[in-house]
Structures are given as C-alpha cells and as structure tokens.
Amino acid sequence: QPCTFPCQCPSQPLQCPAGTSHVLDACGCCKVCARQLGELCSLHRPCDHHKGLYCDFSKIHRGSGICLAHEGATCDLLGRIYLNGESFQPTCKLQCLCLDGAIGCVPLCPDDVRLPSPECPRPRRVRIHGRCCEEWPCPVSPPHVSVFREDPAQKPELNNLQENCLVQTTAWSACSRSCGMGISARVTNDNPQCRLEKETRLCMVRPCDFPVEKTKKGKKCVRTPKPRQSLRFEFSGCTSTRSYRPRFCGSCSDGRCCTPDLTSTADVEFRCPEGDFFHRKMMFIKVCSCHHDCPRDNDIFLATHHRRMIGDHV
C-alpha cells in the first residue's frame, strides 16, 4: 500500500502480545506489532529487528516474505532445542525468547502484592481452577491489624488513604548483573492507594569492558572509579539522551567482592532508533565496599553454556 502523508495512525493504543516489539512501518508513520520468527512479513509488516529477525523475500512472492533470524547459537531448555530468535512459552506464566544462546523471559502474570486496606481488609492470593494466574479475592472478614495509623478521632477513609498510610519500603535488591545493565527491585506502598507494589530501577555496577585499575600500595581495593570520559547508557536498543560520568565499583585484590554500598536513584530519559522516548529510574553509585558476602548471578538472560535453567521457569 502506498504511503500517505500526513500520517494517519489508529487512535486506539497498540495492543501486542507480551514480548513483542513496537516498530515503525515502512512509511515511518505508525507503530505496528513486529512480526515474529516464521511469520509472514512485508514492508508494512516488518520483522522484530530487536530480536535479530529480518524479512526474507526469496521464499514467498507477491511482496511478502517470512521472518528469519540471523545466524546465532540455539538454546537448550530441559532437553528441547529452540532456534535463535524463537519465542516460546515453557509455562502459561512465562513468555521466553532465545537470543543467540541465551534465554530471557518476561512474566505474563502480575507480580503485585496487596496490603490490607478498608476495601480489602484481608487480601490473599489464591489459585482459580481453570486459570493460570492467581487472583486477589477480597472476602469480608472481621477487623484485624492493618497498616493504617491507629487514630480513634480519625478513621481512614477511601479518599484519604495516603494520609493515613504507614509507609513501608524495603531496601533495593542487589543488581541482577555483575557487569553491564541489570535490574534492581524493591517493594513499597508509598503511593496514593497505599498498596504494596514492586518497583524496579536500572543498575550498572560496572561496564563489562571497564578497565581494571591497579590498587595503590597498601590498599586492597579500588572502590569507586569514574570513567575518564562521559558515556551514554544503552538499554534495549535505546540510548540515554544525555551523557553521564557515573561511579562504578572496582575490584578487590584479596578475593572479596566489590559492590555498591551507598546509592541514589535518578530518572534517565532514553531515545530509541524509531524516535520514541521513555524514562526509567536508574541507580547511581556513591560508595562501594569490599566484602565476602558475594551476590549470586541472577541475570534474567541465562546463558545455557554456563548453566541450565532447571526449575527457574516453574
């Protein structure tokens, strides 16, 4: 179909399956759901280039092709082989992707947690027969200990939850990767609904190609080195709109781990090749420390040539 300008895109928000990228059509006008491995494609229905897929027009005629993946390592999950660029669901709760020998998964069920509140005094997560994801029924139950302030003169109202909420926030978890971009998480109810929710931020303890500085005489670690030049963060194929000179954690010469000890969180804006902008919270390191309590590697992308993902997907 020919391109028409000015662009006329559907007013309804784009609804794509989990794990499917939003990409521009051939006219550079509208976002469409990217075609996946083995699906039919065309100039107006492009393949998901974020997953290394391309449209091969040599196998099907009349302006259509089929999405194929560039050469890459296959993935082995519990004895089953998946092709590079192939999406699959090992369970109804996960949508996974094989990307050059590594497996990455996104949850299909909400991972929220509920605190007691006036409209749901005793929340509990239960499994519903015939449904994959657990749900939160709110049975009527006798009064019990809640997370709201005890004030006989003023009872918490539905429209006044935040004022009566006892804010509870956990510490940020360790970064999911020892080098490169990872994820850190915490749980908090610091929101207007006083509802306990999972909050995430991007984190980078150190770049994977960060040069290791030599420790000074008499010292056992390089704690918070800074890069000599400013850099731009990269996340999911997108780049931060401004450059930074963040601190990174160095190394310890006595076998201990060097990890962040004091951090702050700031908002970072990213720009994608298609022209989209989005914001993500990101960790910025202030102080690192050396210790023996080394975190385990829990990267979402599990390289199959290092270990098998046994039990992680259940």
Short mmCIF file of C-alpha atoms in Angstrom, two decimals:
data_model
loop_
_atom_site.label_atom_id
_atom_site.label_comp_id
_atom_site.label_asym_id
_atom_site.label_seq_id
_atom_site.Cartn_x
_atom_site.Cartn_y
_atom_site.Cartn_z
CA GLN A 1 0.00 0.00 0.00
CA PRO A 2 1.35 3.46 -0.81
CA CYS A 3 2.31 5.84 1.99
CA THR A 4 0.01 8.78 2.66
CA PHE A 5 1.13 11.99 4.34
CA PRO A 6 0.41 13.44 6.77
CA CYS A 7 0.43 10.18 8.67
CA GLN A 8 -2.89 8.76 9.78
CA CYS A 9 -2.48 6.21 12.56
CA PRO A 10 -5.19 4.37 14.52
CA SER A 11 -6.43 6.27 17.56
CA GLN A 12 -6.60 3.09 19.64
CA PRO A 13 -3.42 2.20 21.59
CA LEU A 14 -1.39 -0.60 20.06
CA GLN A 15 -2.03 -3.97 21.72
CA CYS A 16 0.75 -6.50 21.07
CA PRO A 17 1.42 -9.89 22.68
CA ALA A 18 3.88 -9.96 25.58
CA GLY A 19 7.49 -9.77 24.42
CA THR A 20 6.58 -8.28 21.02
CA SER A 21 8.27 -5.03 20.00
CA HIS A 22 6.51 -1.95 18.64
CA VAL A 23 8.25 -0.93 15.40
CA LEU A 24 7.61 1.68 12.72
CA ASP A 25 6.03 0.66 9.44
CA ALA A 26 7.79 1.19 6.09
CA CYS A 27 6.36 4.71 5.81
CA GLY A 28 7.92 5.70 9.13
CA CYS A 29 4.48 6.76 10.33
CA CYS A 30 2.76 4.34 12.64
CA LYS A 31 3.87 1.78 15.18
CA VAL A 32 2.88 -1.81 14.40
CA CYS A 33 3.35 -5.12 16.18
CA ALA A 34 6.60 -6.61 14.92
CA ARG A 35 6.31 -9.95 13.13
CA GLN A 36 7.96 -12.89 14.85
CA LEU A 37 10.09 -15.82 13.71
CA GLY A 38 8.34 -17.85 10.98
CA GLU A 39 5.52 -15.34 10.47
CA LEU A 40 4.68 -13.65 7.17
CA CYS A 41 6.17 -10.18 6.76
CA SER A 42 6.27 -7.27 4.31
CA LEU A 43 7.47 -3.68 4.18
CA HIS A 44 4.36 -2.63 6.10
CA ARG A 45 4.60 -5.59 8.48
CA PRO A 46 8.30 -5.60 9.46
CA CYS A 47 10.05 -8.28 11.47
CA ASP A 48 11.25 -7.73 15.04
CA HIS A 49 14.76 -6.37 14.44
CA HIS A 50 15.32 -6.14 18.21
CA LYS A 51 15.50 -9.95 18.16
CA GLY A 52 17.78 -10.12 15.13
CA LEU A 53 14.98 -11.04 12.71
CA TYR A 54 14.76 -9.97 9.06
CA CYS A 55 12.22 -10.41 6.27
CA ASP A 56 13.35 -12.95 3.66
CA PHE A 57 11.52 -12.20 0.39
CA SER A 58 13.16 -15.06 -1.53
CA LYS A 59 10.83 -17.78 -0.26
CA ILE A 60 7.39 -16.18 -0.77
CA HIS A 61 6.28 -14.00 -3.69
CA ARG A 62 3.77 -11.16 -4.18
CA GLY A 63 5.53 -8.68 -1.91
CA SER A 64 5.50 -10.94 1.13
CA GLY A 65 8.28 -12.75 2.89
CA ILE A 66 8.93 -14.77 6.01
CA CYS A 67 10.72 -13.68 9.18
CA LEU A 68 14.03 -15.44 9.64
CA ALA A 69 16.78 -15.00 12.22
CA HIS A 70 20.39 -14.13 11.58
CA GLU A 71 22.79 -16.93 12.41
CA GLY A 72 23.23 -17.44 16.14
CA ALA A 73 23.51 -20.11 18.80
CA THR A 74 20.46 -22.20 19.65
CA CYS A 75 19.08 -22.59 23.19
CA ASP A 76 18.63 -25.80 25.16
CA LEU A 77 15.90 -25.77 27.83
CA LEU A 78 15.32 -29.06 29.61
CA GLY A 79 16.38 -31.03 26.53
CA ARG A 80 14.33 -29.06 24.00
CA ILE A 81 16.17 -27.01 21.37
CA TYR A 82 14.96 -23.53 20.40
CA LEU A 83 16.24 -21.57 17.41
CA ASN A 84 17.90 -18.18 17.67
CA GLY A 85 15.14 -15.53 17.70
CA GLU A 86 12.40 -18.04 18.57
CA SER A 87 9.74 -17.08 21.15
CA PHE A 88 8.14 -19.78 23.29
CA GLN A 89 6.11 -20.35 26.46
CA PRO A 90 7.55 -23.03 28.79
CA THR A 91 4.54 -22.40 31.07
CA CYS A 92 1.42 -20.27 30.88
CA LYS A 93 3.10 -17.78 33.24
CA LEU A 94 6.17 -17.00 31.12
CA GLN A 95 6.91 -15.75 27.61
CA CYS A 96 10.53 -16.56 26.71
CA LEU A 97 12.95 -15.76 23.91
CA CYS A 98 16.07 -17.49 22.62
CA LEU A 99 18.66 -14.87 21.72
CA ASP A 100 21.99 -16.22 20.47
CA GLY A 101 22.27 -19.00 23.05
CA ALA A 102 20.71 -17.08 25.96
CA ILE A 103 17.16 -17.37 27.26
CA GLY A 104 15.23 -14.34 28.53
CA CYS A 105 11.71 -14.44 29.94
CA VAL A 106 9.02 -11.94 30.88
CA PRO A 107 6.18 -12.81 33.31
CA LEU A 108 2.66 -13.00 31.93
CA CYS A 109 1.03 -12.81 35.38
CA PRO A 110 1.00 -9.63 37.51
CA ASP A 111 3.66 -9.72 40.21
CA ASP A 112 1.99 -7.30 42.60
CA VAL A 113 1.42 -7.64 46.34
CA ARG A 114 -1.53 -6.20 48.23
CA LEU A 115 -1.59 -4.66 51.68
CA PRO A 116 -4.68 -4.68 53.91
CA SER A 117 -6.95 -1.75 53.14
CA PRO A 118 -10.51 -0.71 54.02
CA GLU A 119 -11.96 -2.11 50.79
CA CYS A 120 -9.93 -5.34 51.07
CA PRO A 121 -9.15 -5.97 54.75
CA ARG A 122 -7.72 -9.48 54.33
CA PRO A 123 -6.20 -9.95 50.87
CA ARG A 124 -4.78 -13.30 49.88
CA ARG A 125 -3.61 -14.72 46.60
CA VAL A 126 -5.48 -17.85 45.52
CA ARG A 127 -5.37 -20.17 42.54
CA ILE A 128 -8.59 -20.24 40.49
CA HIS A 129 -9.47 -23.54 38.79
CA GLY A 130 -9.01 -23.31 35.05
CA ARG A 131 -6.95 -20.11 35.21
CA CYS A 132 -3.21 -19.74 35.04
CA CYS A 133 -2.58 -16.65 37.19
CA GLU A 134 -3.54 -16.34 40.84
CA GLU A 135 -6.12 -13.71 41.76
CA TRP A 136 -6.89 -11.48 44.75
CA PRO A 137 -10.40 -12.13 46.09
CA CYS A 138 -11.45 -9.87 48.96
CA PRO A 139 -13.66 -11.86 51.34
CA VAL A 140 -15.46 -9.97 54.09
CA SER A 141 -13.73 -10.78 57.37
CA PRO A 142 -13.59 -9.50 60.97
CA PRO A 143 -11.38 -6.48 61.76
CA HIS A 144 -7.69 -7.21 62.16
CA VAL A 145 -4.36 -5.42 62.39
CA SER A 146 -3.99 -3.09 59.40
CA VAL A 147 -1.23 -0.93 58.00
CA PHE A 148 -3.07 2.32 58.75
CA ARG A 149 -2.42 4.63 61.69
CA GLU A 150 -4.48 3.94 64.81
CA ASP A 151 -6.32 7.21 65.41
CA PRO A 152 -9.72 6.93 67.13
CA ALA A 153 -10.57 10.52 66.21
CA GLN A 154 -9.97 9.96 62.52
CA LYS A 155 -10.70 6.70 60.75
CA PRO A 156 -9.10 6.09 57.36
CA GLU A 157 -11.43 6.94 54.50
CA LEU A 158 -11.21 5.58 50.96
CA ASN A 159 -10.32 9.03 49.62
CA ASN A 160 -7.76 9.68 52.35
CA LEU A 161 -5.64 6.53 52.19
CA GLN A 162 -2.26 8.18 51.67
CA GLU A 163 -2.60 10.47 54.69
CA ASN A 164 -3.31 7.51 56.99
CA CYS A 165 -0.88 5.12 55.31
CA LEU A 166 2.11 3.78 57.22
CA VAL A 167 4.75 3.86 54.51
CA GLN A 168 6.74 0.65 54.24
CA THR A 169 9.65 0.35 51.81
CA THR A 170 12.28 -2.37 51.54
CA ALA A 171 15.90 -1.79 50.60
CA TRP A 172 16.87 -2.06 46.93
CA SER A 173 17.97 -5.55 45.94
CA ALA A 174 21.44 -6.24 44.54
CA CYS A 175 21.87 -5.55 40.82
CA SER A 176 20.93 -8.56 38.71
CA ARG A 177 24.23 -8.40 36.79
CA SER A 178 27.81 -8.04 37.99
CA CYS A 179 28.65 -6.08 34.81
CA GLY A 180 26.57 -4.33 32.18
CA MET A 181 22.96 -3.18 32.52
CA GLY A 182 20.84 -5.02 35.08
CA ILE A 183 17.74 -4.62 37.24
CA SER A 184 17.34 -3.81 40.93
CA ALA A 185 14.00 -4.03 42.75
CA ARG A 186 12.26 -3.12 45.98
CA VAL A 187 8.73 -3.28 47.43
CA THR A 188 6.94 -0.17 48.67
CA ASN A 189 3.45 1.12 49.46
CA ASP A 190 4.42 4.79 49.05
CA ASN A 191 1.61 5.55 46.58
CA PRO A 192 -1.89 7.11 46.73
CA GLN A 193 -3.54 3.69 47.13
CA CYS A 194 -1.22 2.62 49.99
CA ARG A 195 -0.77 -0.59 48.03
CA LEU A 196 2.37 -2.69 48.30
CA GLU A 197 3.89 -2.84 44.82
CA LYS A 198 7.14 -3.92 43.22
CA GLU A 199 9.32 -1.07 41.96
CA THR A 200 12.33 -1.54 39.67
CA ARG A 201 15.28 0.54 38.54
CA LEU A 202 18.11 0.01 36.08
CA CYS A 203 21.56 -0.54 37.52
CA MET A 204 25.14 -0.93 36.35
CA VAL A 205 27.79 -1.96 38.85
CA ARG A 206 30.46 -1.66 36.17
CA PRO A 207 30.64 -1.93 32.36
CA CYS A 208 31.70 -5.36 31.15
CA ASP A 209 34.65 -3.79 29.29
CA PHE A 210 35.63 -1.47 32.15
CA PRO A 211 39.45 -1.47 32.59
CA VAL A 212 40.59 -2.77 35.97
CA GLU A 213 42.74 -0.21 37.74
CA LYS A 214 45.69 -1.30 39.81
CA THR A 215 45.31 -0.90 43.54
CA LYS A 216 47.59 1.56 45.27
CA LYS A 217 50.33 0.29 47.51
CA GLY A 218 48.97 -0.65 50.91
CA LYS A 219 45.33 -0.83 49.71
CA LYS A 220 43.32 -3.92 48.78
CA CYS A 221 40.59 -2.46 46.59
CA VAL A 222 39.62 0.19 44.07
CA ARG A 223 36.16 1.13 45.28
CA THR A 224 34.55 3.83 43.15
CA PRO A 225 36.48 4.62 39.97
CA LYS A 226 34.98 7.03 37.42
CA PRO A 227 35.30 6.68 33.65
CA ARG A 228 37.71 9.15 32.10
CA GLN A 229 35.13 10.24 29.54
CA SER A 230 31.39 10.71 29.83
CA LEU A 231 29.19 7.94 28.42
CA ARG A 232 25.61 7.30 27.35
CA PHE A 233 23.66 4.41 28.81
CA GLU A 234 22.19 1.82 26.46
CA PHE A 235 19.08 -0.19 27.29
CA SER A 236 17.04 -2.46 25.00
CA GLY A 237 18.50 -0.90 21.86
CA CYS A 238 17.84 2.67 23.06
CA THR A 239 20.35 5.31 24.25
CA SER A 240 20.17 7.90 27.02
CA THR A 241 19.54 11.39 25.67
CA ARG A 242 22.32 12.89 27.80
CA SER A 243 25.76 11.66 28.79
CA TYR A 244 26.92 10.84 32.34
CA ARG A 245 30.09 10.23 34.32
CA PRO A 246 28.81 7.70 36.87
CA ARG A 247 30.88 6.00 39.53
CA PHE A 248 31.45 2.26 39.17
CA CYS A 249 32.61 -0.38 41.60
CA GLY A 250 36.19 -1.51 41.07
CA SER A 251 37.84 -4.70 42.27
CA CYS A 252 39.31 -6.19 45.42
CA SER A 253 42.74 -7.80 45.31
CA ASP A 254 42.10 -10.10 48.29
CA GLY A 255 39.29 -12.17 46.73
CA ARG A 256 36.38 -10.19 48.19
CA CYS A 257 33.51 -8.77 46.13
CA CYS A 258 33.23 -5.06 45.39
CA THR A 259 29.57 -3.97 45.30
CA PRO A 260 27.58 -0.73 45.83
CA ASP A 261 27.20 0.28 49.46
CA LEU A 262 25.52 3.70 49.08
CA THR A 263 23.43 4.61 46.03
CA SER A 264 20.90 7.15 44.78
CA THR A 265 18.12 6.87 42.20
CA ALA A 266 17.54 9.31 39.34
CA ASP A 267 15.31 9.49 36.29
CA VAL A 268 17.04 8.84 32.95
CA GLU A 269 15.49 9.58 29.54
CA PHE A 270 16.15 7.15 26.66
CA ARG A 271 15.67 7.66 22.93
CA CYS A 272 15.06 4.72 20.60
CA PRO A 273 16.08 4.40 16.92
CA GLU A 274 12.40 4.66 15.94
CA GLY A 275 12.23 8.11 17.59
CA ASP A 276 10.37 7.12 20.77
CA PHE A 277 11.31 8.47 24.19
CA PHE A 278 10.81 6.81 27.57
CA HIS A 279 12.03 7.32 31.14
CA ARG A 280 13.45 4.77 33.57
CA LYS A 281 14.68 5.07 37.12
CA MET A 282 18.37 4.25 37.41
CA MET A 283 20.81 3.56 40.22
CA PHE A 284 23.81 5.87 40.64
CA ILE A 285 26.64 4.66 42.87
CA LYS A 286 28.06 6.89 45.58
CA VAL A 287 30.22 4.44 47.57
CA CYS A 288 31.31 0.82 47.00
CA SER A 289 32.70 -1.59 49.57
CA CYS A 290 34.60 -4.90 49.60
CA HIS A 291 33.10 -7.84 51.50
CA HIS A 292 32.85 -11.63 51.50
CA ASP A 293 29.04 -11.79 51.06
CA CYS A 294 29.20 -12.08 47.27
CA PRO A 295 25.85 -11.88 45.43
CA ARG A 296 24.85 -14.74 43.15
CA ASP A 297 24.47 -14.14 39.44
CA ASN A 298 20.72 -13.85 38.79
CA ASP A 299 20.65 -12.26 35.36
CA ILE A 300 17.32 -12.69 33.55
CA PHE A 301 19.24 -13.84 30.46
CA LEU A 302 20.64 -17.20 31.48
CA ALA A 303 23.46 -18.30 29.19
CA THR A 304 22.84 -22.00 28.56
CA HIS A 305 26.52 -22.78 28.00
CA HIS A 306 27.20 -21.67 31.59
CA ARG A 307 24.28 -23.38 33.33
CA ARG A 308 20.90 -24.94 32.64
CA MET A 309 17.68 -23.23 33.66
CA ILE A 310 16.37 -26.14 35.71
CA GLY A 311 13.45 -25.22 37.97
CA ASP A 312 13.74 -21.47 37.34
CA HIS A 313 10.79 -21.43 34.96
CA VAL A 314 8.35 -23.45 37.12
#
